[in-house]
mmCIF file of C-alpha atoms in Angstrom:
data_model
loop_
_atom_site.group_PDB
_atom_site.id
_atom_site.type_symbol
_atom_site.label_atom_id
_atom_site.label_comp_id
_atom_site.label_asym_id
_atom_site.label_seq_id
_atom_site.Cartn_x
_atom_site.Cartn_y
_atom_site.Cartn_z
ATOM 1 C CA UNK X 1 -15.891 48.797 125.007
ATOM 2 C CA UNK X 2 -14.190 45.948 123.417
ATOM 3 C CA UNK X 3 -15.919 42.173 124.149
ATOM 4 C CA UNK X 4 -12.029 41.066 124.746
ATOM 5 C CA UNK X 5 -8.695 42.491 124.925
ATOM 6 C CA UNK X 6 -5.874 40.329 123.571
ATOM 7 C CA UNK X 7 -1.675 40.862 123.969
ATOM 8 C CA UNK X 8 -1.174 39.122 120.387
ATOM 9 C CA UNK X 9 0.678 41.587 118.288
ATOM 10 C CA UNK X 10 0.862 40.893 114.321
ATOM 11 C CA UNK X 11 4.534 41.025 113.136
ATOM 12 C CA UNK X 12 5.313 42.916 109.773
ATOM 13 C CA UNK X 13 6.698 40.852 107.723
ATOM 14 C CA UNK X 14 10.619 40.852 106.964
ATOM 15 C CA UNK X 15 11.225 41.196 103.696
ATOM 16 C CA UNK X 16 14.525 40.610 103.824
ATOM 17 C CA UNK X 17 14.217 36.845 102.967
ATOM 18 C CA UNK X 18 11.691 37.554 100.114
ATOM 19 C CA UNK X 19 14.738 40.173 98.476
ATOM 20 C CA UNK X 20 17.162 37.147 98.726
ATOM 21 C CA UNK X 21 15.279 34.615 97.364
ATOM 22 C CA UNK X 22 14.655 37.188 94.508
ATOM 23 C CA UNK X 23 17.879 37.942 94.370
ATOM 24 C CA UNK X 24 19.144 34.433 94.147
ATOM 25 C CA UNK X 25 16.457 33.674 91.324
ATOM 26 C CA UNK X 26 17.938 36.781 88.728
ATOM 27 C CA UNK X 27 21.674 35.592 89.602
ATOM 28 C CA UNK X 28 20.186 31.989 88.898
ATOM 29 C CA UNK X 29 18.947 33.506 85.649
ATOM 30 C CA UNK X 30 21.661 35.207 84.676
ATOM 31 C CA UNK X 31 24.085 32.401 84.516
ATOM 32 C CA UNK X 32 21.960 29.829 82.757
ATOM 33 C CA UNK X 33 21.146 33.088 80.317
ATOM 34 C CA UNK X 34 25.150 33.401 80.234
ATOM 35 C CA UNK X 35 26.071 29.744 80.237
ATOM 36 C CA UNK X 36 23.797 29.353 77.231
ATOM 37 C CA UNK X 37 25.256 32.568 75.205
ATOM 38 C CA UNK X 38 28.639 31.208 75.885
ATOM 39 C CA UNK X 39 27.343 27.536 74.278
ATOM 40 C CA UNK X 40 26.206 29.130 71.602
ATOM 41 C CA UNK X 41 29.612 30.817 70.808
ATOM 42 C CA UNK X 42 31.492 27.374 71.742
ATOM 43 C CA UNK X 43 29.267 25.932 68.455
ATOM 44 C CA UNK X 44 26.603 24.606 69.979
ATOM 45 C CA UNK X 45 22.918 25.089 68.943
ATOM 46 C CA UNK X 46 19.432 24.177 70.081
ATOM 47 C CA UNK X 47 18.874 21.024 67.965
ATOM 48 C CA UNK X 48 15.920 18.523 69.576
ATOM 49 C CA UNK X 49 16.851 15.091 70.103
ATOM 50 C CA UNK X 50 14.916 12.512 67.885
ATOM 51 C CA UNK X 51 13.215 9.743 70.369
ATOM 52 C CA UNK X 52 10.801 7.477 70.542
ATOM 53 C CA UNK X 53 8.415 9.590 72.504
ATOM 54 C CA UNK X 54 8.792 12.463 70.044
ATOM 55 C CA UNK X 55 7.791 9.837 66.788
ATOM 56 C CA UNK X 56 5.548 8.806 68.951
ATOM 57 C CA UNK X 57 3.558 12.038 68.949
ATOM 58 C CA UNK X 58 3.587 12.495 65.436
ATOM 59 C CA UNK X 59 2.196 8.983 65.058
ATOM 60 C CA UNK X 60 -0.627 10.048 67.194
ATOM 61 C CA UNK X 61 -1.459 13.343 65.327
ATOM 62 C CA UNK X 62 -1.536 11.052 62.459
ATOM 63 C CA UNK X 63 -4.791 9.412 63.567
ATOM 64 C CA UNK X 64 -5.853 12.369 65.304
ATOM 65 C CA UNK X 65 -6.135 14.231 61.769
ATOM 66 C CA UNK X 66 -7.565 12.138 59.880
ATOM 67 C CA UNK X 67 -8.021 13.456 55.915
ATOM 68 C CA UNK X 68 -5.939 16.742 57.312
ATOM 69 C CA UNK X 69 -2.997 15.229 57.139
ATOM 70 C CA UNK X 70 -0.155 14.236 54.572
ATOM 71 C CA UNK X 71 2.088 11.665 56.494
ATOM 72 C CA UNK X 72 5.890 11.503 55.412
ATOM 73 C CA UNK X 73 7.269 7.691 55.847
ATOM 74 C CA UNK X 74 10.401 6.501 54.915
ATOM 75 C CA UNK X 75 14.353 7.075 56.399
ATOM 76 C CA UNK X 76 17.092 9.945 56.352
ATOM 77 C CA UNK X 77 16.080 10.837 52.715
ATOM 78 C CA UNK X 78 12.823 11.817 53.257
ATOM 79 C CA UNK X 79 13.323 13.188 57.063
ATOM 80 C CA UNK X 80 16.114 15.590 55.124
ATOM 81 C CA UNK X 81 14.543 16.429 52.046
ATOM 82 C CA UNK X 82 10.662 17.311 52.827
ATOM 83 C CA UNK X 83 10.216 20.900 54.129
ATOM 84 C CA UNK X 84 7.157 20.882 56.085
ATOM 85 C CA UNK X 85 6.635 24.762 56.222
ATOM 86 C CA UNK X 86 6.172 24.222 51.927
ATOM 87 C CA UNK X 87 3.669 21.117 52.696
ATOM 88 C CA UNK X 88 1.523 23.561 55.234
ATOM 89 C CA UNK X 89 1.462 26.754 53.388
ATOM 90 C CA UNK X 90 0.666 25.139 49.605
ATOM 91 C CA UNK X 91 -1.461 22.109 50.148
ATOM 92 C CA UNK X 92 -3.445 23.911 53.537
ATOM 93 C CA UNK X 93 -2.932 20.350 55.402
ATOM 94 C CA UNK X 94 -0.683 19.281 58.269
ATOM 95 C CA UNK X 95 2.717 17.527 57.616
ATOM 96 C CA UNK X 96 3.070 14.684 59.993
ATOM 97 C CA UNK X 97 6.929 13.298 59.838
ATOM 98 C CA UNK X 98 7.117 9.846 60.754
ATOM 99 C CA UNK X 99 10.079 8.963 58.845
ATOM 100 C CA UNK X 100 13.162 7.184 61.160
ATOM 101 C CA UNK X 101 16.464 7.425 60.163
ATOM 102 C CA UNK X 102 18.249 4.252 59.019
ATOM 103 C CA UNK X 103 14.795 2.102 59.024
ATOM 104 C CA UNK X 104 12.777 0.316 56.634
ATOM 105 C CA UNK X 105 9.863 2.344 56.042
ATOM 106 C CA UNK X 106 7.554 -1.405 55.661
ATOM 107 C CA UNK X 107 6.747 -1.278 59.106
ATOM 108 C CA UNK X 108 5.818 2.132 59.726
ATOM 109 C CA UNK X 109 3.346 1.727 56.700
ATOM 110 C CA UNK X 110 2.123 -1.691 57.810
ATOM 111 C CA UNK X 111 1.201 -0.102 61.562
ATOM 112 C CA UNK X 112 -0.475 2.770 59.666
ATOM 113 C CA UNK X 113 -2.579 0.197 57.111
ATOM 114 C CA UNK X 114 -3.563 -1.151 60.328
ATOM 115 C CA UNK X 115 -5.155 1.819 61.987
ATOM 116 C CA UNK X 116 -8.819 3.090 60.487
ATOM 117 C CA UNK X 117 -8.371 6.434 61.813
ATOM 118 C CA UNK X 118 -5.306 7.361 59.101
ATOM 119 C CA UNK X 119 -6.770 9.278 55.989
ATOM 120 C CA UNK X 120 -5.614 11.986 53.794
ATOM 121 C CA UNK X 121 -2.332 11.390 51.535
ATOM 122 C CA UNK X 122 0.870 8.984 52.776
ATOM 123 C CA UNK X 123 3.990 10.329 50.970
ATOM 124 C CA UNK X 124 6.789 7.238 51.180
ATOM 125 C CA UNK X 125 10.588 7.423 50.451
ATOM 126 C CA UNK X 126 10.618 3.828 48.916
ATOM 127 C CA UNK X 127 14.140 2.673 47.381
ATOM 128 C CA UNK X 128 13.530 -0.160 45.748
ATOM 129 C CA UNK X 129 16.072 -2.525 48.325
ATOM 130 C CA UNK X 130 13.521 -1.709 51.040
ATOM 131 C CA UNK X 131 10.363 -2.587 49.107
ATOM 132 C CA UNK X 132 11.011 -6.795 49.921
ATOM 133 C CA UNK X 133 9.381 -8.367 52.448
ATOM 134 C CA UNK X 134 12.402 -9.783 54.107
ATOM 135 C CA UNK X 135 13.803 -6.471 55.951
ATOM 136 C CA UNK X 136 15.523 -6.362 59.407
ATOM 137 C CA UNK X 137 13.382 -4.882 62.307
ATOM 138 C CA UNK X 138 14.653 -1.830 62.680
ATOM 139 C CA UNK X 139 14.415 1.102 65.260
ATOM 140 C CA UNK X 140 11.717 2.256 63.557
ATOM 141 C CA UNK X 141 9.646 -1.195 64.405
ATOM 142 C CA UNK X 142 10.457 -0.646 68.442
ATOM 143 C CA UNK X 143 9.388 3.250 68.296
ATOM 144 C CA UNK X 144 5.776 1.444 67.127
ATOM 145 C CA UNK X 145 6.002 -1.190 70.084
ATOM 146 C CA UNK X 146 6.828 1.905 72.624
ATOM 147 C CA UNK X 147 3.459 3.536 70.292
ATOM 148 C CA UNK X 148 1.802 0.959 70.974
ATOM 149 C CA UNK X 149 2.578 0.356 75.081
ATOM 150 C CA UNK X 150 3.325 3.749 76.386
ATOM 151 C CA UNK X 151 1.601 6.627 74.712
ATOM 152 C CA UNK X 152 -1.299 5.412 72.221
ATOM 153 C CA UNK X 153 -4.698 7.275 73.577
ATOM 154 C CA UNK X 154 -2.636 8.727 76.409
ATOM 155 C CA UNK X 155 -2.276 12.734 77.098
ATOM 156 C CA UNK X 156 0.180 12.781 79.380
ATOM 157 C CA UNK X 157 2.927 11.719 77.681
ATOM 158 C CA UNK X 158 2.367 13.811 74.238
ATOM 159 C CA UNK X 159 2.109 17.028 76.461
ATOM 160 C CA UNK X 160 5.540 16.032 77.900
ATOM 161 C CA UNK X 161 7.193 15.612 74.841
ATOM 162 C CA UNK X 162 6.016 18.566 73.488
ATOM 163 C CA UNK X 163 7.096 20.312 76.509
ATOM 164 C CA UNK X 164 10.327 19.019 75.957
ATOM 165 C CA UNK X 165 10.964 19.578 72.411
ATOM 166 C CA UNK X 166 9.647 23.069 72.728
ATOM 167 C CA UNK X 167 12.509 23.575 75.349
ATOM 168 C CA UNK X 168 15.665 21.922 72.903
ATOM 169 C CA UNK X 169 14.487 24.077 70.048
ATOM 170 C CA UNK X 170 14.744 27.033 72.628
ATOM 171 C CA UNK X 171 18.074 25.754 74.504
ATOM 172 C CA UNK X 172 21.587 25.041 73.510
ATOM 173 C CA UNK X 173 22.351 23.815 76.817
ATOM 174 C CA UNK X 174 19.357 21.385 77.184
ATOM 175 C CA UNK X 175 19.631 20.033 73.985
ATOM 176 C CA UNK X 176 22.733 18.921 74.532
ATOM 177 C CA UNK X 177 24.689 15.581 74.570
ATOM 178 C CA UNK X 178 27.832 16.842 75.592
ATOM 179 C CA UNK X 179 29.471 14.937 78.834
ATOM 180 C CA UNK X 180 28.888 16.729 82.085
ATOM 181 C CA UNK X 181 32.137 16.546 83.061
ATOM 182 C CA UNK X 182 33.221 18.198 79.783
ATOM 183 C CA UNK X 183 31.048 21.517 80.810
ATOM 184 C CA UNK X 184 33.826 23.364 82.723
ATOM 185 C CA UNK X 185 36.184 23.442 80.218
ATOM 186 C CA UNK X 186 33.714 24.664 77.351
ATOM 187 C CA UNK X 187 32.885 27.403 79.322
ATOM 188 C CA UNK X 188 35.350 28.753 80.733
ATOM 189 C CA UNK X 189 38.169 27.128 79.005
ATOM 190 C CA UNK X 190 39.228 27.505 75.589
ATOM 191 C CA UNK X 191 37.589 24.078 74.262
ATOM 192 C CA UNK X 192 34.747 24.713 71.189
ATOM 193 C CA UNK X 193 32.202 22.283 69.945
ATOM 194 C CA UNK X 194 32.024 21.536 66.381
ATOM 195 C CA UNK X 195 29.429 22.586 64.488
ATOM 196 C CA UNK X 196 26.589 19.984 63.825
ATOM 197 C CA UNK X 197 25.415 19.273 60.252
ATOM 198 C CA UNK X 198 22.063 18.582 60.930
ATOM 199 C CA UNK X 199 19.621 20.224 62.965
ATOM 200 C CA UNK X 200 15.777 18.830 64.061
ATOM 201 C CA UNK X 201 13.047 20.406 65.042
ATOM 202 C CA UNK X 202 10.266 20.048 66.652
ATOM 203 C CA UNK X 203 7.649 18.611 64.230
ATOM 204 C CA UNK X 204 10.731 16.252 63.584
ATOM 205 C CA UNK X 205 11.587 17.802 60.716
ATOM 206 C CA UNK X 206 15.017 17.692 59.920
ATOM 207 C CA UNK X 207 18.019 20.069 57.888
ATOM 208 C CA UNK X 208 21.101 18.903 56.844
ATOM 209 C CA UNK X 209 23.823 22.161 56.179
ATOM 210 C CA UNK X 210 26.610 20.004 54.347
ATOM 211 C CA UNK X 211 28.872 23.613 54.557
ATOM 212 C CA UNK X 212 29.604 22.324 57.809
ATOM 213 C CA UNK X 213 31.224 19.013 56.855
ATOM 214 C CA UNK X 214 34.899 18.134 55.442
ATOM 215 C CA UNK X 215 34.548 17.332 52.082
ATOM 216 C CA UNK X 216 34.949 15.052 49.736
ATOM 217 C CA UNK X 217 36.067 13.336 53.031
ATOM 218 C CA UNK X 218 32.427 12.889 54.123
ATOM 219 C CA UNK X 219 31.424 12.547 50.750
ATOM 220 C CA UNK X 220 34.078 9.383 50.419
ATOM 221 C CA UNK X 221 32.829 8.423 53.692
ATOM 222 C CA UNK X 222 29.257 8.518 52.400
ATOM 223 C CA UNK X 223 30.067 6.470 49.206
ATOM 224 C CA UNK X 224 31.958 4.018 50.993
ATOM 225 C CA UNK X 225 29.162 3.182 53.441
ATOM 226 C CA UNK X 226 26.803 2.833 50.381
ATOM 227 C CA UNK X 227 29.155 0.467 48.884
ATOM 228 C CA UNK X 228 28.847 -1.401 52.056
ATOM 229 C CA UNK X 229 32.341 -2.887 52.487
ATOM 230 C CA UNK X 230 36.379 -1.604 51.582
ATOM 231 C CA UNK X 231 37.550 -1.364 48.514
ATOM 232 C CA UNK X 232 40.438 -3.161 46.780
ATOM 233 C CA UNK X 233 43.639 -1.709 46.955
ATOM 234 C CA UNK X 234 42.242 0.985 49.394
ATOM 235 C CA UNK X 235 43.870 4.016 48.150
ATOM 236 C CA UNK X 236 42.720 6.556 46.113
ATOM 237 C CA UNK X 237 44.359 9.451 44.113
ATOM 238 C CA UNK X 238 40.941 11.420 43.442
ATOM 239 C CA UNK X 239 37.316 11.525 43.858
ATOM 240 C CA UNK X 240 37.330 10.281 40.443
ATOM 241 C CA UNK X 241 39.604 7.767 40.815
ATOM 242 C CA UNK X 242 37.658 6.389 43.715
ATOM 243 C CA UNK X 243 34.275 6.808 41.760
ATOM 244 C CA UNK X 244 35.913 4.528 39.517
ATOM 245 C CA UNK X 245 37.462 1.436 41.732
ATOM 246 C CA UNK X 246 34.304 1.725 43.492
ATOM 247 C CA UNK X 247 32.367 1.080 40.300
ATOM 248 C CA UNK X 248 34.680 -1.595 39.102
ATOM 249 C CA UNK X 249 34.383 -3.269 42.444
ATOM 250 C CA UNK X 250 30.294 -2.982 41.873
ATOM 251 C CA UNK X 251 30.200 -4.302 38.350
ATOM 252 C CA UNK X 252 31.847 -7.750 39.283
ATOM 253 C CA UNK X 253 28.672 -8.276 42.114
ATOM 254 C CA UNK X 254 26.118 -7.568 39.387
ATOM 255 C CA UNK X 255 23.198 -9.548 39.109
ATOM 256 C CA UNK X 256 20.249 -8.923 37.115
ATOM 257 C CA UNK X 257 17.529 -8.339 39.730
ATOM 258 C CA UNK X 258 14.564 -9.642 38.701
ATOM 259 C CA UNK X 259 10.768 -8.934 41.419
ATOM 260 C CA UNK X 260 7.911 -10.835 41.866
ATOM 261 C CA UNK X 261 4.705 -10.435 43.655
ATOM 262 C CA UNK X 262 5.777 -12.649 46.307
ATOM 263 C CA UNK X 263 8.786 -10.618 46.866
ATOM 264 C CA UNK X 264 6.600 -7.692 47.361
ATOM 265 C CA UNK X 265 3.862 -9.368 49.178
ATOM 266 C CA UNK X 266 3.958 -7.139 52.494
ATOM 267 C CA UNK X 267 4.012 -4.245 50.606
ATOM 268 C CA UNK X 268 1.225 -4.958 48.707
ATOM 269 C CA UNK X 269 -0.842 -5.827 51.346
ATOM 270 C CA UNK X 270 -0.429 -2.861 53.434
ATOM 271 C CA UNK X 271 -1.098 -0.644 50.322
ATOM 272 C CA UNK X 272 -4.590 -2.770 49.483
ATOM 273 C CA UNK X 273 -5.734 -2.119 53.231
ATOM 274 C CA UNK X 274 -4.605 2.207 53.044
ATOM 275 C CA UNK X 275 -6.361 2.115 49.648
ATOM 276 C CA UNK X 276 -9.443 0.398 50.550
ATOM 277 C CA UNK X 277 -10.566 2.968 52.810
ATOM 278 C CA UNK X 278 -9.610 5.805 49.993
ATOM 279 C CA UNK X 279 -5.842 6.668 51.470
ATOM 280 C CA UNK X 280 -3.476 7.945 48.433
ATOM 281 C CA UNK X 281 0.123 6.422 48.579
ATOM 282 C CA UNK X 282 2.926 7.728 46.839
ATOM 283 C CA UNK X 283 5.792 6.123 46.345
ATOM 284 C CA UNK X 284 9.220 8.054 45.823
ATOM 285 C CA UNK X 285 12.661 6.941 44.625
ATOM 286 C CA UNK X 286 14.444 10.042 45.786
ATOM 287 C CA UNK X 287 17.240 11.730 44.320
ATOM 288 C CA UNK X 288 20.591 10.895 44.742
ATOM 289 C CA UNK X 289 24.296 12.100 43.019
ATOM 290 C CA UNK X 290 27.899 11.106 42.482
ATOM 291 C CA UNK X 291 28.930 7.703 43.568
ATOM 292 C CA UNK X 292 25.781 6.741 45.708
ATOM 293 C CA UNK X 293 23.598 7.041 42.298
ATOM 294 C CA UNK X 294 26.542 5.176 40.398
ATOM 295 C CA UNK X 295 26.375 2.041 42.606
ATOM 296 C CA UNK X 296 22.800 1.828 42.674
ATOM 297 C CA UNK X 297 22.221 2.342 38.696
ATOM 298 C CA UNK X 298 24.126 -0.639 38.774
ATOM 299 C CA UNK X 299 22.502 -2.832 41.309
ATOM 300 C CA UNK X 300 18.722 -1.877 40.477
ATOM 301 C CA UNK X 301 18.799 -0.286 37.531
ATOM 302 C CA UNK X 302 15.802 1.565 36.087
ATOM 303 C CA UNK X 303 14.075 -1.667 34.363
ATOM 304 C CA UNK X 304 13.803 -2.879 38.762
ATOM 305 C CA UNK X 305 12.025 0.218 39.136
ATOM 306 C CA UNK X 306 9.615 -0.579 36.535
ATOM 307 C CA UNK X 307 9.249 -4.121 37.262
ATOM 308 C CA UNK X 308 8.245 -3.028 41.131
ATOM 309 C CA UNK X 309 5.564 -0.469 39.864
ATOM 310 C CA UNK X 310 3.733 -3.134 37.404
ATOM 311 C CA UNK X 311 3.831 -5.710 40.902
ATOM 312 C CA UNK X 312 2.624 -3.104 43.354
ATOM 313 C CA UNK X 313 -0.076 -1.200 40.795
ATOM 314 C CA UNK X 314 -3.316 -2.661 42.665
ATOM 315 C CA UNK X 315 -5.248 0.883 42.834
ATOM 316 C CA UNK X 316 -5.410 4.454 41.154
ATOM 317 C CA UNK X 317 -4.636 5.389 44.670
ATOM 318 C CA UNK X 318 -1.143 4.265 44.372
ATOM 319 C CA UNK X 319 1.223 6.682 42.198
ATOM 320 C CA UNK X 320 5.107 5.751 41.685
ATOM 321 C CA UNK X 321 7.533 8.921 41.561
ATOM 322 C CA UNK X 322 11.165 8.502 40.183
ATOM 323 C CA UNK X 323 13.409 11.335 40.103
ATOM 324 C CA UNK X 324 14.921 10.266 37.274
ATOM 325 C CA UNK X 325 12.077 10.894 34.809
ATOM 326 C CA UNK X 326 11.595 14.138 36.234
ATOM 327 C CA UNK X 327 14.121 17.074 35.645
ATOM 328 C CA UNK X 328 12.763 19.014 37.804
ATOM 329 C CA UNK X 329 13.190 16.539 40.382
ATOM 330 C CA UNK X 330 16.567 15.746 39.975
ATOM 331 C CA UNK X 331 18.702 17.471 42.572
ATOM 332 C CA UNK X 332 21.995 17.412 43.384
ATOM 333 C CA UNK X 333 23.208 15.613 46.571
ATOM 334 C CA UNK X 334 26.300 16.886 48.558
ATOM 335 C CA UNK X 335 26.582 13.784 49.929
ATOM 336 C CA UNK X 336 25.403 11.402 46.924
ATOM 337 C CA UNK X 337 22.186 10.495 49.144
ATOM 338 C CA UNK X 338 20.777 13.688 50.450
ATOM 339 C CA UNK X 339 19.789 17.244 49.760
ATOM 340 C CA UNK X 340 21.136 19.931 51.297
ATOM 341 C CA UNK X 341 19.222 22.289 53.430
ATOM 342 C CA UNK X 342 19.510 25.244 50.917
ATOM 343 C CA UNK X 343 17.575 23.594 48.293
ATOM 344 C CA UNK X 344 14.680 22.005 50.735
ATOM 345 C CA UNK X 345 11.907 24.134 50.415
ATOM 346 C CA UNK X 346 12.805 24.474 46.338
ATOM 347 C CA UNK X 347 13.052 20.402 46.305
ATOM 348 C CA UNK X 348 9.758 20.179 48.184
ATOM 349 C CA UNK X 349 7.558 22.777 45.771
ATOM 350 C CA UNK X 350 9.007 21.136 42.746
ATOM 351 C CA UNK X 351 7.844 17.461 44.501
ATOM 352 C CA UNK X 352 4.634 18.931 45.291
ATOM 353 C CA UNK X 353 3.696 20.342 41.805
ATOM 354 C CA UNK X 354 4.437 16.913 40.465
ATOM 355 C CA UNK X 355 2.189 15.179 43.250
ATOM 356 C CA UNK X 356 -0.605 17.502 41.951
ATOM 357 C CA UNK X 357 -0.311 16.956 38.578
ATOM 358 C CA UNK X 358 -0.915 13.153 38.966
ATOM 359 C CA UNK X 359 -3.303 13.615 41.468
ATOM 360 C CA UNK X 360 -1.584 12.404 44.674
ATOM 361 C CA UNK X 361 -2.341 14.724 47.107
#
């Protein structure tokens, strides 16, 4: 006989809750699976958004890989125009993008001079306007600080942010900087998003698709922002004719620029300290087309170029790249300043055969 008798009766689970919840989870799915096809018709596409957590990850692979790496440093020309699938698969290292649009690159290559753990080959877009030691702390200089504060030595933070980039590359919807209150009407109204020009990804690489644009209005646009102020008489019958008043305007501010090693002096120490410890630096003056190379043939013409090399020569570990005496390097720019994504990956091999050839990487 049984030691004890007991009146508790187990209940069999209802699964009628466990079919709802189910149920609400595929209908869940289903819209953010139909919200996001819908985006993608209105225009939109998954495009990651450039931070200082993301540049902060790629600083820290920098260190992490030591001689494995070749670290890109510069702005918009060299975050546009270095494909880092053609850096992987024909030099068998990493590409770590550290480049930040619209900054000095001096910084970035100062923190890096500073840190014994960088090796391996630094590839710099260096103009020669950005080479002086006076330059105006830029974003790039507060993306170090937030380096520096919030994520150096830290795993927590470079799992998020890779976490999240992996998700923008993936999403339309997440990626995103469309107003919320603009939602409604994009998807279920007749309201479409224009297409975006340029795309990133998650190793912050970045493409620029200039079919997308209005040209020569962005073009113009491009030129005049170069110039860096309106022209006389603002009004233009051509592209040619505004080549031209923009080059008039140019010639009259011309001054013969002439660089010494004092100028230079930041520069030049940052490159001692990389190449004291055996780290190649390149420096490029990429290519550029139309009005943007007009303006600045005139305000640092080649002779600037050369003058900077003989100051900033202080190792076999340094090599100077111009595009100009390089055929093979000289591309041309929809937008005067930068290459289009359709000619990337051919830019980047032709860059990288001359980078062998003089030893550089």
């Amino acid at each position: 006989m049984p030691l004890y008798t007991s009146s508790f009766s187990r209940k069999v689970p209802d699964d009628g809750l466990a079919k709802k919840l189910l149920l609400s989870l595929v209908a869940g799915a289903f819209i953010v699976v139909l919200a996001e096809n819908i985006a993608r018709l209105k225009g939109l596409e998954p495009n990651v958004r450039d931070s200082a957590g993301l540049w902060a990850s790629q600083r820290e692979l920098a260190s992490d890989l030591g001689g494995g790496a070749v670290i890109i440093v510069g702005s918009s020309r060299s975050q546009l125009g270095i494909d880092l699938e053609v850096i992987n698969r024909e030099l068998e290292k990493i590409p770590v993008q550290l480049s930040v649009d619209g900054s000095p690159f001096l910084e970035v290559l100062e923190n890096l001079a500073e840190d014994g753990d960088v090796a391996g080959s630094i590839l710099v877009s260096a103009p020669i306007e950005k080479m002086f030691n006076k330059q105006e702390r830029g974003k790039a200089g507060k993306w170090i600080d937030f380096y520096k504060s919030e994520f150096r030595g830290l795993w927590q933070p470079k799992i998020e942010e890779i976490l999240k980039a992996n998700l923008m590359s993936f999403s339309a919807l997440y990626s995103s900087i469309v107003p919320p209150d603009l939602w409604p009407e994009i998807l279920l109204g007749n309201r479409s998003i224009g297409a975006n020009y340029l795309i990133t990804k998650t190793n912050r690489g970045r493409d620029a698709d200039y079919t997308k644009v209005k040209m020569p209005m962005f073009y113009l646009q491009r030129g005049l922002r170069h110039f860096g102020r309106s022209v006389e008489n603002n009004r233009f019958t051509s592209v040619s004719d505004f080549e031209k008043k923009v080059v008039a305007e140019v010639l009259k501010e011309r001054n013969m620029l002439s660089i010494s090693a004092d100028d230079v002096s930041r520069l030049r120490n940052a490159l001692q300290k990389l190449t004291d410890r055996g780290v190649k630096v390149t420096l490029i003056n990429f290519p550029k087309s139309g009005i943007v190379e007009k303006i600045d043939d005139i305000r640092y013409p080649k002779s600037t170029w050369i003058q900077a090399k003989k100051k900033l020569s202080i190792s076999p570990l340094v090599t100077f790249i111009d595009y100009r005496d390089y055929e093979n390097l000289d591309f041309e720019c929809p937008d005067g300043s930068h290459i289009d994504v359709s000619q990337k990956s051919q830019f980047t091999h032709e860059l990288l055969n001359v980078l062998i050839k003089e030893g550089a990487v």
